[in-house]
Structures are given as C-alpha cells and as structure tokens.
Amino acid sequence: EHIYNRTRLLSHRLREAVQVYRFADLSSDVQAYIENLKGMELKAELQLAGSPHEDFPYGQAIQVKRIIQEAITNIIKFADSSEVLVRMELKKNSFALSILDDGKGFNAADHHDGIGISNMKIRAKKLKGALHIESKLKHGTEVVLEYPRSLQE
C-alpha cells in the first residue's frame, strides 16, 4: 500500500508539472462550478479581466478554485444571499480574486474563523498572498484574495 500511495503522489506531481494550463482553463472551470449553482436559488456571475491565453500554473489554479468553492459554500450555508459575484483579474504581476455576496453579513470584530475561513487563509499563504474578508451586518460579505503572480509553483 505504501508503494501504491507513493506512486500515486508522484503521478499527481508529474501531471501538475507537465500540464499546460491557461487563465481560460481556470475561467472555464469556475464558470462550470457557477453553472452548477443554478438550482440553488443563488444567482451567480463570473467577471474576468486579463488575457485568457496567459499561462496559469495548475497548482495555483487548484488553490484558487478551492477558495472559491469554500467561499460559496459559506455563502450558501450562512449568508442568506440571493446573488454572488466572482471576479478574477490576471494582472501583469499579480492575481486578484473577489467573491461578493448580498447576504446578511456579519460583524467581523465578533467573528471567529471557522474551518472554512481558516482553510481559505492557509491556501492564500500557500500562494504567498493575502486573504481578507470584509463584512457588515445587512450589507453582505466580500472575500478578497491577492497574490504575486509567478509562473512557478
């Protein structure tokens, strides 16, 4: 079993190392995720800025997708939101992500991070970036990720 697990890990790392992945691929993956939300009474929209043909390291894309999934899971579970806007911007030297909802919000000063928010912050650190959450009661929440752009993992 040890050999099987080690081989599987190496196989995944090799796939990540050789896979050509572009900003358009990340955008398509996120759009497909958003399309799957249509049956949940949550209107979701994706806005993009940046060249779709730019390389986007696969390992970074995985972290970004997991942050989006966790943020939207939190919106569905806690926000009582009807709309969510996901913005991704590929800049020359950085990548920016914003996830904004129109839900009930919360008082950030009185809030303790749960597992989901903690996991998003850990993923942001893996990207050498920062994750900020801004929320105000009755005015929704915005999750913002920004990290320096590098073509290396």
C-alpha positions as a Markdown table, in Angstrom:
| # | Residue | x | y | z |
|---|---|---|---|---|
| 1 | Glu | 0.0 | 0.0 | 0.0 |
| 2 | His | 2.9 | 2.4 | 0.8 |
| 3 | Ile | 4.3 | 1.9 | -2.8 |
| 4 | Tyr | 0.8 | 2.5 | -4.3 |
| 5 | Asn | 0.4 | 5.7 | -2.3 |
| 6 | Arg | 3.9 | 6.9 | -3.2 |
| 7 | Thr | 3.4 | 6.1 | -6.9 |
| 8 | Arg | 0.0 | 7.9 | -6.9 |
| 9 | Leu | 1.6 | 11.0 | -5.3 |
| 10 | Leu | 4.4 | 11.1 | -7.8 |
| 11 | Ser | 1.9 | 10.6 | -10.6 |
| 12 | His | -0.1 | 13.7 | -9.5 |
| 13 | Arg | 3.0 | 15.8 | -9.1 |
| 14 | Leu | 4.1 | 14.8 | -12.6 |
| 15 | Arg | 0.7 | 15.7 | -14.1 |
| 16 | Glu | 0.8 | 19.1 | -12.4 |
| 17 | Ala | 4.4 | 19.7 | -13.6 |
| 18 | Val | 3.7 | 19.0 | -17.3 |
| 19 | Gln | 0.1 | 20.1 | -17.7 |
| 20 | Val | -0.3 | 23.3 | -19.7 |
| 21 | Tyr | -3.0 | 25.3 | -18.0 |
| 22 | Arg | -4.2 | 28.8 | -19.0 |
| 23 | Phe | -6.2 | 31.5 | -17.4 |
| 24 | Ala | -9.0 | 30.5 | -19.8 |
| 25 | Asp | -8.9 | 27.0 | -18.3 |
| 26 | Leu | -9.3 | 28.3 | -14.8 |
| 27 | Ser | -12.1 | 30.6 | -16.0 |
| 28 | Ser | -13.9 | 27.7 | -17.7 |
| 29 | Asp | -13.6 | 25.5 | -14.5 |
| 30 | Val | -15.0 | 28.3 | -12.3 |
| 31 | Gln | -17.8 | 29.0 | -14.8 |
| 32 | Ala | -18.8 | 25.3 | -14.8 |
| 33 | Tyr | -18.9 | 25.4 | -11.0 |
| 34 | Ile | -21.1 | 28.5 | -11.1 |
| 35 | Glu | -23.4 | 26.9 | -13.6 |
| 36 | Asn | -24.0 | 24.1 | -11.2 |
| 37 | Leu | -25.4 | 26.5 | -8.6 |
| 38 | Lys | -28.4 | 27.4 | -10.8 |
| 39 | Gly | -30.7 | 25.1 | -9.0 |
| 40 | Met | -29.9 | 26.6 | -5.6 |
| 41 | Glu | -31.8 | 29.9 | -5.7 |
| 42 | Leu | -28.5 | 31.7 | -5.9 |
| 43 | Lys | -27.7 | 33.9 | -8.9 |
| 44 | Ala | -24.0 | 33.7 | -9.5 |
| 45 | Glu | -22.0 | 35.7 | -12.0 |
| 46 | Leu | -18.3 | 35.5 | -13.1 |
| 47 | Gln | -16.4 | 38.6 | -14.3 |
| 48 | Leu | -13.0 | 38.3 | -15.8 |
| 49 | Ala | -10.1 | 40.6 | -16.6 |
| 50 | Gly | -6.8 | 39.5 | -18.2 |
| 51 | Ser | -5.6 | 37.6 | -21.2 |
| 52 | Pro | -7.2 | 34.1 | -21.5 |
| 53 | His | -4.1 | 32.8 | -23.2 |
| 54 | Glu | -1.7 | 33.6 | -20.3 |
| 55 | Asp | -0.2 | 30.6 | -18.6 |
| 56 | Phe | -1.7 | 29.9 | -15.1 |
| 57 | Pro | 0.2 | 27.3 | -13.0 |
| 58 | Tyr | -2.1 | 24.3 | -12.3 |
| 59 | Gly | -1.2 | 24.1 | -8.6 |
| 60 | Gln | -2.2 | 27.8 | -8.2 |
| 61 | Ala | -5.4 | 27.2 | -10.1 |
| 62 | Ile | -6.3 | 24.3 | -7.7 |
| 63 | Gln | -5.8 | 26.7 | -4.7 |
| 64 | Val | -7.9 | 29.4 | -6.3 |
| 65 | Lys | -10.8 | 27.0 | -7.2 |
| 66 | Arg | -10.8 | 25.6 | -3.6 |
| 67 | Ile | -11.0 | 29.1 | -2.1 |
| 68 | Ile | -13.9 | 30.0 | -4.5 |
| 69 | Gln | -15.7 | 26.7 | -3.5 |
| 70 | Glu | -15.2 | 27.3 | 0.2 |
| 71 | Ala | -16.4 | 30.9 | 0.0 |
| 72 | Ile | -19.5 | 29.9 | -2.0 |
| 73 | Thr | -20.2 | 27.1 | 0.4 |
| 74 | Asn | -20.1 | 29.6 | 3.3 |
| 75 | Ile | -22.5 | 31.9 | 1.4 |
| 76 | Ile | -24.9 | 29.0 | 0.8 |
| 77 | Lys | -24.8 | 27.9 | 4.5 |
| 78 | Phe | -24.7 | 31.2 | 6.3 |
| 79 | Ala | -25.3 | 34.3 | 4.3 |
| 80 | Asp | -28.9 | 34.0 | 3.2 |
| 81 | Ser | -27.8 | 35.5 | -0.1 |
| 82 | Ser | -29.6 | 35.7 | -3.4 |
| 83 | Glu | -26.6 | 36.9 | -5.5 |
| 84 | Val | -22.9 | 36.3 | -5.7 |
| 85 | Leu | -20.3 | 37.9 | -7.9 |
| 86 | Val | -17.0 | 36.3 | -8.5 |
| 87 | Arg | -14.3 | 38.5 | -10.1 |
| 88 | Met | -10.9 | 37.2 | -11.3 |
| 89 | Glu | -8.3 | 39.5 | -12.6 |
| 90 | Leu | -5.0 | 38.4 | -14.0 |
| 91 | Lys | -2.6 | 41.3 | -13.8 |
| 92 | Lys | 1.0 | 41.6 | -15.0 |
| 93 | Asn | 2.5 | 41.0 | -11.6 |
| 94 | Ser | -0.4 | 39.6 | -9.5 |
| 95 | Phe | -3.7 | 37.8 | -9.5 |
| 96 | Ala | -6.8 | 39.1 | -7.7 |
| 97 | Leu | -10.0 | 37.4 | -6.8 |
| 98 | Ser | -13.1 | 38.9 | -5.2 |
| 99 | Ile | -16.2 | 37.0 | -4.1 |
| 100 | Leu | -19.0 | 39.4 | -3.2 |
| 101 | Asp | -22.5 | 38.4 | -1.9 |
| 102 | Asp | -25.6 | 40.4 | -1.0 |
| 103 | Gly | -26.3 | 38.3 | 2.2 |
| 104 | Lys | -26.9 | 39.3 | 5.8 |
| 105 | Gly | -23.2 | 39.8 | 6.5 |
| 106 | Phe | -21.7 | 39.6 | 10.0 |
| 107 | Asn | -19.8 | 41.7 | 12.5 |
| 108 | Ala | -16.2 | 40.8 | 11.7 |
| 109 | Ala | -14.9 | 42.0 | 15.1 |
| 110 | Asp | -17.1 | 39.5 | 16.9 |
| 111 | His | -16.5 | 36.6 | 14.5 |
| 112 | His | -14.1 | 33.7 | 15.0 |
| 113 | Asp | -12.7 | 31.9 | 12.0 |
| 114 | Gly | -14.3 | 28.5 | 11.3 |
| 115 | Ile | -12.6 | 25.7 | 9.5 |
| 116 | Gly | -13.7 | 27.0 | 6.1 |
| 117 | Ile | -12.2 | 30.5 | 6.6 |
| 118 | Ser | -9.1 | 29.0 | 8.2 |
| 119 | Asn | -8.6 | 26.7 | 5.1 |
| 120 | Met | -9.0 | 29.7 | 2.8 |
| 121 | Lys | -6.3 | 31.6 | 4.7 |
| 122 | Ile | -4.0 | 28.6 | 4.6 |
| 123 | Arg | -4.5 | 28.3 | 0.8 |
| 124 | Ala | -3.7 | 32.1 | 0.4 |
| 125 | Lys | -0.5 | 31.6 | 2.4 |
| 126 | Lys | 0.5 | 28.7 | 0.1 |
| 127 | Leu | 0.1 | 31.2 | -2.8 |
| 128 | Lys | 2.3 | 33.7 | -0.9 |
| 129 | Gly | -0.7 | 36.0 | -0.8 |
| 130 | Ala | -3.3 | 37.6 | 1.5 |
| 131 | Leu | -6.9 | 36.8 | 2.0 |
| 132 | His | -9.2 | 39.5 | 3.5 |
| 133 | Ile | -12.8 | 39.2 | 4.5 |
| 134 | Glu | -14.9 | 42.4 | 4.8 |
| 135 | Ser | -18.4 | 42.1 | 6.1 |
| 136 | Lys | -21.0 | 44.4 | 7.5 |
| 137 | Leu | -24.3 | 43.4 | 9.0 |
| 138 | Lys | -27.2 | 43.5 | 6.5 |
| 139 | His | -24.7 | 44.5 | 3.7 |
| 140 | Gly | -23.1 | 41.3 | 2.6 |
| 141 | Thr | -19.6 | 40.0 | 2.6 |
| 142 | Glu | -16.6 | 40.2 | 0.3 |
| 143 | Val | -13.7 | 37.7 | 0.3 |
| 144 | Val | -10.6 | 39.2 | -1.4 |
| 145 | Leu | -7.5 | 37.2 | -2.4 |
| 146 | Glu | -4.5 | 38.8 | -4.0 |
| 147 | Tyr | -1.1 | 37.2 | -4.5 |
| 148 | Pro | 2.1 | 37.9 | -6.6 |
| 149 | Arg | 2.0 | 36.4 | -10.0 |
| 150 | Ser | 4.7 | 33.9 | -10.8 |
| 151 | Leu | 4.8 | 31.1 | -13.4 |
| 152 | Gln | 6.4 | 28.8 | -10.9 |
| 153 | Glu | 4.5 | 26.8 | -8.3 |
